[in-house]
Short mmCIF file of C-alpha atoms in Angstrom, two decimals:
data_model
loop_
_atom_site.label_atom_id
_atom_site.label_comp_id
_atom_site.label_asym_id
_atom_site.label_seq_id
_atom_site.Cartn_x
_atom_site.Cartn_y
_atom_site.Cartn_z
CA GLU A 1491 100.02 80.37 122.06
CA THR A 1492 99.76 83.43 119.84
CA VAL A 1493 102.86 85.50 119.16
CA GLN A 1494 103.03 89.02 117.82
CA THR A 1495 104.55 89.43 114.36
CA TYR A 1496 106.32 92.51 113.04
CA ILE A 1497 105.15 94.80 110.26
CA ARG A 1498 108.51 94.45 108.47
CA GLN A 1499 107.75 90.76 107.89
CA TYR A 1500 104.97 91.72 105.50
CA TYR A 1501 106.14 94.75 103.56
CA PRO A 1502 109.41 95.22 101.68
CA LEU A 1503 111.72 98.16 102.25
CA ASN A 1504 111.27 100.87 99.67
CA MET B 1061 110.39 127.01 99.77
CA PHE B 1062 107.55 125.10 101.41
CA GLU B 1063 104.51 127.16 102.27
CA ALA B 1064 101.02 125.84 102.83
CA GLN B 1065 97.91 127.08 104.56
CA LEU B 1066 95.40 124.73 106.09
CA VAL B 1067 92.15 126.61 106.72
CA GLU B 1068 90.91 124.03 109.21
CA GLY B 1069 94.02 123.87 111.37
CA LYS B 1070 92.21 121.56 113.78
CA THR B 1071 92.51 118.76 111.18
CA PHE B 1072 96.30 118.82 111.47
CA LYS B 1073 96.03 118.98 115.25
CA ALA B 1074 93.76 115.90 115.20
CA ILE B 1075 96.27 114.05 113.00
CA ILE B 1076 99.12 114.72 115.43
CA GLU B 1077 96.93 113.73 118.40
CA ALA B 1078 96.01 110.52 116.54
CA ILE B 1079 99.60 109.40 116.00
CA LYS B 1080 101.64 110.86 118.86
CA ASP B 1081 101.17 107.91 121.21
CA LEU B 1082 102.55 105.54 118.56
CA VAL B 1083 105.13 107.67 116.81
CA VAL B 1084 107.73 109.71 118.72
CA ASP B 1085 109.67 111.24 115.82
CA CYS B 1086 108.66 111.32 112.16
CA ASN B 1087 109.23 113.13 108.92
CA LEU B 1088 106.64 115.34 107.29
CA ASP B 1089 107.42 114.44 103.69
CA CYS B 1090 106.37 117.43 101.61
CA SER B 1091 106.14 117.18 97.85
CA GLU B 1092 104.32 118.96 95.07
CA GLU B 1093 101.37 116.56 95.50
CA GLU B 1094 101.02 116.08 99.24
CA VAL B 1095 102.23 116.16 102.80
CA ALA B 1096 102.76 112.58 103.97
CA ILE B 1097 103.98 110.74 107.04
CA GLN B 1098 105.04 107.11 107.17
CA SER B 1099 106.40 105.68 110.38
CA MET B 1100 106.55 102.46 112.33
CA ASP B 1101 105.87 102.50 116.06
CA SER B 1102 108.88 101.90 118.29
CA ALA B 1103 108.07 98.18 118.62
CA HIS B 1104 107.86 97.82 114.79
CA VAL B 1105 104.53 96.05 115.12
CA SER B 1106 102.42 98.69 113.41
CA LEU B 1107 102.81 101.31 110.73
CA VAL B 1108 101.21 104.72 110.46
CA ALA B 1109 100.62 106.32 107.05
CA VAL B 1110 99.18 109.82 106.77
CA ARG B 1111 98.37 111.64 103.57
CA LEU B 1112 97.08 115.18 103.11
CA SER B 1113 96.85 116.09 99.46
CA ALA B 1114 97.91 119.54 98.25
CA SER B 1115 94.23 120.21 97.52
CA ALA B 1116 93.53 120.11 101.28
CA PHE B 1117 95.44 123.40 101.58
CA SER B 1118 94.22 126.80 100.42
CA ASN B 1119 97.68 127.90 99.34
CA TYR B 1120 100.26 125.28 98.55
CA ARG B 1121 103.78 125.76 97.34
CA CYS B 1122 106.50 123.13 97.51
CA ASP B 1123 109.40 123.90 95.19
CA ARG B 1124 111.18 120.64 95.86
CA PRO B 1125 110.53 117.52 97.94
CA ASN B 1126 111.58 117.99 101.53
CA SER B 1127 111.48 115.93 104.72
CA LEU B 1128 110.77 117.90 107.87
CA GLY B 1129 111.72 115.85 110.92
CA ILE B 1130 109.46 116.57 113.89
CA ASN B 1131 108.98 115.31 117.41
CA THR B 1132 105.25 114.65 117.68
CA ALA B 1133 105.06 115.46 121.42
CA ASN B 1134 106.68 118.87 120.81
CA MET B 1135 104.42 119.50 117.83
CA SER B 1136 101.45 118.61 120.03
CA LYS B 1137 102.58 121.14 122.68
CA ILE B 1138 102.58 123.92 120.11
CA LEU B 1139 99.24 122.83 118.67
CA LYS B 1140 97.68 123.14 122.15
CA MET B 1141 97.79 126.89 121.45
CA LEU B 1142 95.74 126.57 118.26
CA GLY B 1143 92.29 128.15 118.47
CA LYS B 1144 89.48 125.84 117.37
CA ASP B 1145 88.71 127.89 114.26
CA ASP B 1146 92.30 128.89 113.48
CA SER B 1147 94.06 128.25 110.21
CA ILE B 1148 97.67 127.09 110.18
CA THR B 1149 100.23 128.33 107.71
CA PHE B 1150 103.38 126.21 107.50
CA LYS B 1151 106.63 127.67 106.21
CA ALA B 1152 110.05 126.09 105.77
CA GLU B 1153 113.13 126.86 103.73
CA ASP B 1154 114.19 124.58 100.91
CA GLU B 1155 117.66 123.49 101.92
CA SER B 1156 117.74 121.41 105.13
CA PRO B 1157 115.68 123.80 107.25
CA ASP B 1158 116.42 124.01 110.99
CA SER B 1159 112.87 124.92 111.90
CA LEU B 1160 109.29 124.88 110.75
CA THR B 1161 107.34 128.11 111.16
CA MET B 1162 103.63 127.86 111.88
CA LEU B 1163 101.24 130.81 111.89
CA PHE B 1164 97.93 130.39 113.70
CA GLU B 1165 95.30 132.85 112.53
CA GLY B 1166 91.74 133.13 113.76
CA GLY B 1167 88.88 135.36 112.72
CA LYS B 1168 89.98 138.03 115.16
CA SER B 1169 92.96 140.33 115.01
CA THR B 1170 95.36 137.84 116.61
CA ILE B 1171 98.15 136.13 114.73
CA ALA B 1172 100.43 133.73 116.61
CA ASP B 1173 103.64 132.41 115.15
CA PHE B 1174 105.70 129.52 116.42
CA GLU B 1175 108.93 127.92 115.33
CA LEU B 1176 109.40 124.23 115.91
CA LYS B 1177 112.95 122.94 115.81
CA LEU B 1178 113.43 120.23 113.22
CA MET B 1179 115.75 117.24 113.34
CA ASP B 1180 117.26 114.75 110.96
CA ILE B 1181 115.36 111.50 111.18
CA GLU B 1182 116.49 108.42 109.35
CA THR B 1183 113.50 106.27 108.51
CA GLU B 1184 112.91 103.01 106.76
CA GLN B 1185 110.18 103.48 104.18
CA LEU B 1186 108.13 100.35 103.62
CA GLY B 1187 106.45 99.61 100.31
CA ILE B 1188 102.82 98.75 100.91
CA PRO B 1189 101.39 96.80 97.99
CA ASP B 1190 98.12 98.09 96.61
CA THR B 1191 96.25 94.78 96.75
CA PRO B 1192 92.53 94.13 97.25
CA TYR B 1193 91.42 92.78 100.64
CA GLN B 1194 89.14 89.80 101.24
CA CYS B 1195 87.02 91.68 103.76
CA THR B 1196 86.30 95.38 104.07
CA ILE B 1197 84.17 96.68 106.90
CA GLN B 1198 82.93 100.23 107.10
CA MET B 1199 81.35 101.28 110.37
CA ARG B 1200 81.01 104.29 112.64
CA ALA B 1201 84.39 105.28 114.03
CA ASP B 1202 82.98 105.95 117.50
CA GLU B 1203 81.35 102.52 117.58
CA PHE B 1204 84.66 100.83 116.70
CA GLN B 1205 86.32 102.88 119.44
CA ARG B 1206 83.71 101.75 121.97
CA ILE B 1207 84.13 98.07 121.02
CA VAL B 1208 87.91 98.21 121.33
CA ARG B 1209 87.74 100.06 124.64
CA ASP B 1210 85.10 97.71 126.10
CA LEU B 1211 86.88 94.52 125.09
CA GLN B 1212 90.19 95.67 126.53
CA VAL B 1213 88.94 95.00 130.07
CA LEU B 1214 88.80 91.26 129.29
CA GLY B 1215 92.14 90.57 127.67
CA ASP B 1216 95.01 91.61 125.44
CA THR B 1217 94.14 89.91 122.17
CA CYS B 1218 91.12 90.51 119.99
CA THR B 1219 90.04 88.02 117.35
CA ILE B 1220 88.32 89.78 114.48
CA SER B 1221 86.37 87.37 112.31
CA CYS B 1222 84.45 88.49 109.29
CA GLY B 1223 81.88 85.94 108.10
CA LYS B 1224 78.39 85.60 106.69
CA GLU B 1225 76.60 86.82 109.81
CA GLY B 1226 78.81 89.91 110.22
CA VAL B 1227 82.00 90.89 111.98
CA ARG B 1228 82.72 89.37 115.36
CA PHE B 1229 85.16 90.95 117.82
CA SER B 1230 86.10 88.36 120.46
CA VAL B 1231 88.32 88.43 123.53
CA THR B 1232 89.21 85.62 125.90
CA GLY B 1233 90.83 86.45 129.23
CA ALA B 1234 91.36 85.30 132.81
CA ILE B 1235 88.01 86.63 134.07
CA GLY B 1236 85.97 85.38 131.15
CA ASN B 1237 85.30 86.09 127.52
CA GLY B 1238 83.23 88.36 125.33
CA ASN B 1239 81.97 88.68 121.78
CA ILE B 1240 80.57 91.70 119.99
CA LEU B 1241 78.88 90.99 116.69
CA VAL B 1242 78.44 93.84 114.22
CA ARG B 1243 76.00 93.12 111.39
CA SER B 1244 75.41 94.92 108.10
CA SER B 1245 72.91 97.72 108.50
CA ASP B 1246 71.38 100.25 106.13
CA GLU B 1247 70.27 102.56 108.90
CA ASP B 1248 71.58 106.04 108.23
CA LYS B 1249 72.72 106.62 111.78
CA ASP B 1250 74.53 103.34 112.31
CA LYS B 1251 75.32 102.26 108.78
CA VAL B 1252 77.58 99.22 108.59
CA THR B 1253 78.82 98.00 105.22
CA ILE B 1254 80.58 94.65 104.96
CA ASN B 1255 82.14 93.49 101.70
CA MET B 1256 83.41 89.93 101.93
CA GLU B 1257 84.96 87.68 99.31
CA GLU B 1258 86.01 84.97 101.75
CA PRO B 1259 85.68 84.70 105.55
CA VAL B 1260 88.75 85.97 107.40
CA GLU B 1261 89.77 85.51 111.02
CA LEU B 1262 92.81 87.21 112.53
CA ASN B 1263 94.18 88.00 116.01
CA PHE B 1264 95.36 91.46 117.00
CA ALA B 1265 96.79 93.20 120.05
CA LEU B 1266 94.02 95.33 121.56
CA ARG B 1267 96.61 97.77 122.89
CA TYR B 1268 97.41 98.81 119.31
CA LEU B 1269 93.81 98.88 118.11
CA ASN B 1270 93.18 101.21 121.02
CA PHE B 1271 96.02 103.49 119.89
CA PHE B 1272 94.45 103.64 116.42
CA THR B 1273 91.11 104.83 117.78
CA LYS B 1274 92.79 108.08 118.85
CA ALA B 1275 92.04 109.07 115.22
CA THR B 1276 88.27 108.85 115.83
CA PRO B 1277 87.72 112.66 115.86
CA LEU B 1278 89.04 112.79 112.28
CA ALA B 1279 86.31 110.78 110.60
CA GLU B 1280 82.71 109.70 111.01
CA ASN B 1281 83.47 106.24 109.63
CA VAL B 1282 86.38 103.87 109.90
CA VAL B 1283 87.27 101.33 107.21
CA ILE B 1284 88.81 98.06 108.39
CA SER B 1285 90.39 95.88 105.68
CA MET B 1286 91.54 92.30 106.25
CA SER B 1287 93.00 89.41 104.29
CA PRO B 1288 94.37 86.13 105.66
CA ASP B 1289 97.89 86.31 107.11
CA VAL B 1290 98.54 89.98 106.37
CA PRO B 1291 98.28 93.13 108.51
CA VAL B 1292 94.88 94.69 109.07
CA VAL B 1293 94.41 98.22 107.74
CA VAL B 1294 92.40 100.61 109.88
CA GLU B 1295 91.68 103.70 107.81
CA TYR B 1296 90.26 107.03 108.89
CA PRO B 1297 89.47 109.01 105.73
CA ILE B 1298 89.93 112.79 105.96
CA GLU B 1299 87.09 113.96 103.72
CA GLU B 1300 88.32 113.75 100.13
CA PHE B 1301 91.71 115.19 101.05
CA GLY B 1302 93.58 112.29 102.53
CA HIS B 1303 93.65 109.72 105.29
CA VAL B 1304 95.27 108.33 108.38
CA LYS B 1305 95.90 104.61 107.93
CA PHE B 1306 97.20 102.23 110.55
CA TYR B 1307 98.64 98.83 109.62
CA LEU B 1308 98.92 96.22 112.35
CA ALA B 1309 100.76 92.92 112.05
CA PRO B 1310 98.61 90.00 113.24
CA LYS B 1311 99.35 87.68 116.13
CA ILE B 1312 99.85 84.15 114.88
CA GLU B 1313 99.76 80.70 116.45
CA GLU B 1314 103.27 79.59 117.29
#
């Protein structure tokens, strides 16, 4: 099954 | 003092229309160089990044960086009153302004002015690394919109795979499945350019890709950039003045 990931998992906070 | 005139006001209207279904509240970050927006959608699955460089405006003055917090639905309501050939002049005070003034001026003798109430919006700014992508696809924006819209009737998830034969958009659903293959083409009308270092295959929520295609009126071509295991970037360039970019986190096998 595919699950949706979140954008925060890929980019650091500035 | 922030004051800037955009001769083609309809460009700003198209930007707000492109993002308002994803972003409820956002800051217009005004600096000496540009007006920018960066915001995640409420589900934190995608990110919207807008840039309009100071050179897009005919008069541009920004004495100090300022964040103008707007509600996109309210901004959209005001922009409904923009004539198709009107310019927009934005004005805001320097120190925590309460409102943003917008003047709509057409070729005739009419000048309309509106004040939009501003709000304080706390946002998390994400740092997006400037890295090359394994696959970059440039195709007509309206063709991408049609593909996304057509495939949505079959299912929720679209697999985008970029390989030697082209880019394949695939959906599998309860009623069946479908594939649309887009191949490189030099034809002026339907030019498709595919740059590929390595094949890439990723899964994305069609609901979000569909939101992104609201930016179609902004650009003739869309640029889709993909690398393994990172968000896709769907970019709508605004001439040489800026862009609307959407970043969407992939769906992964659990």
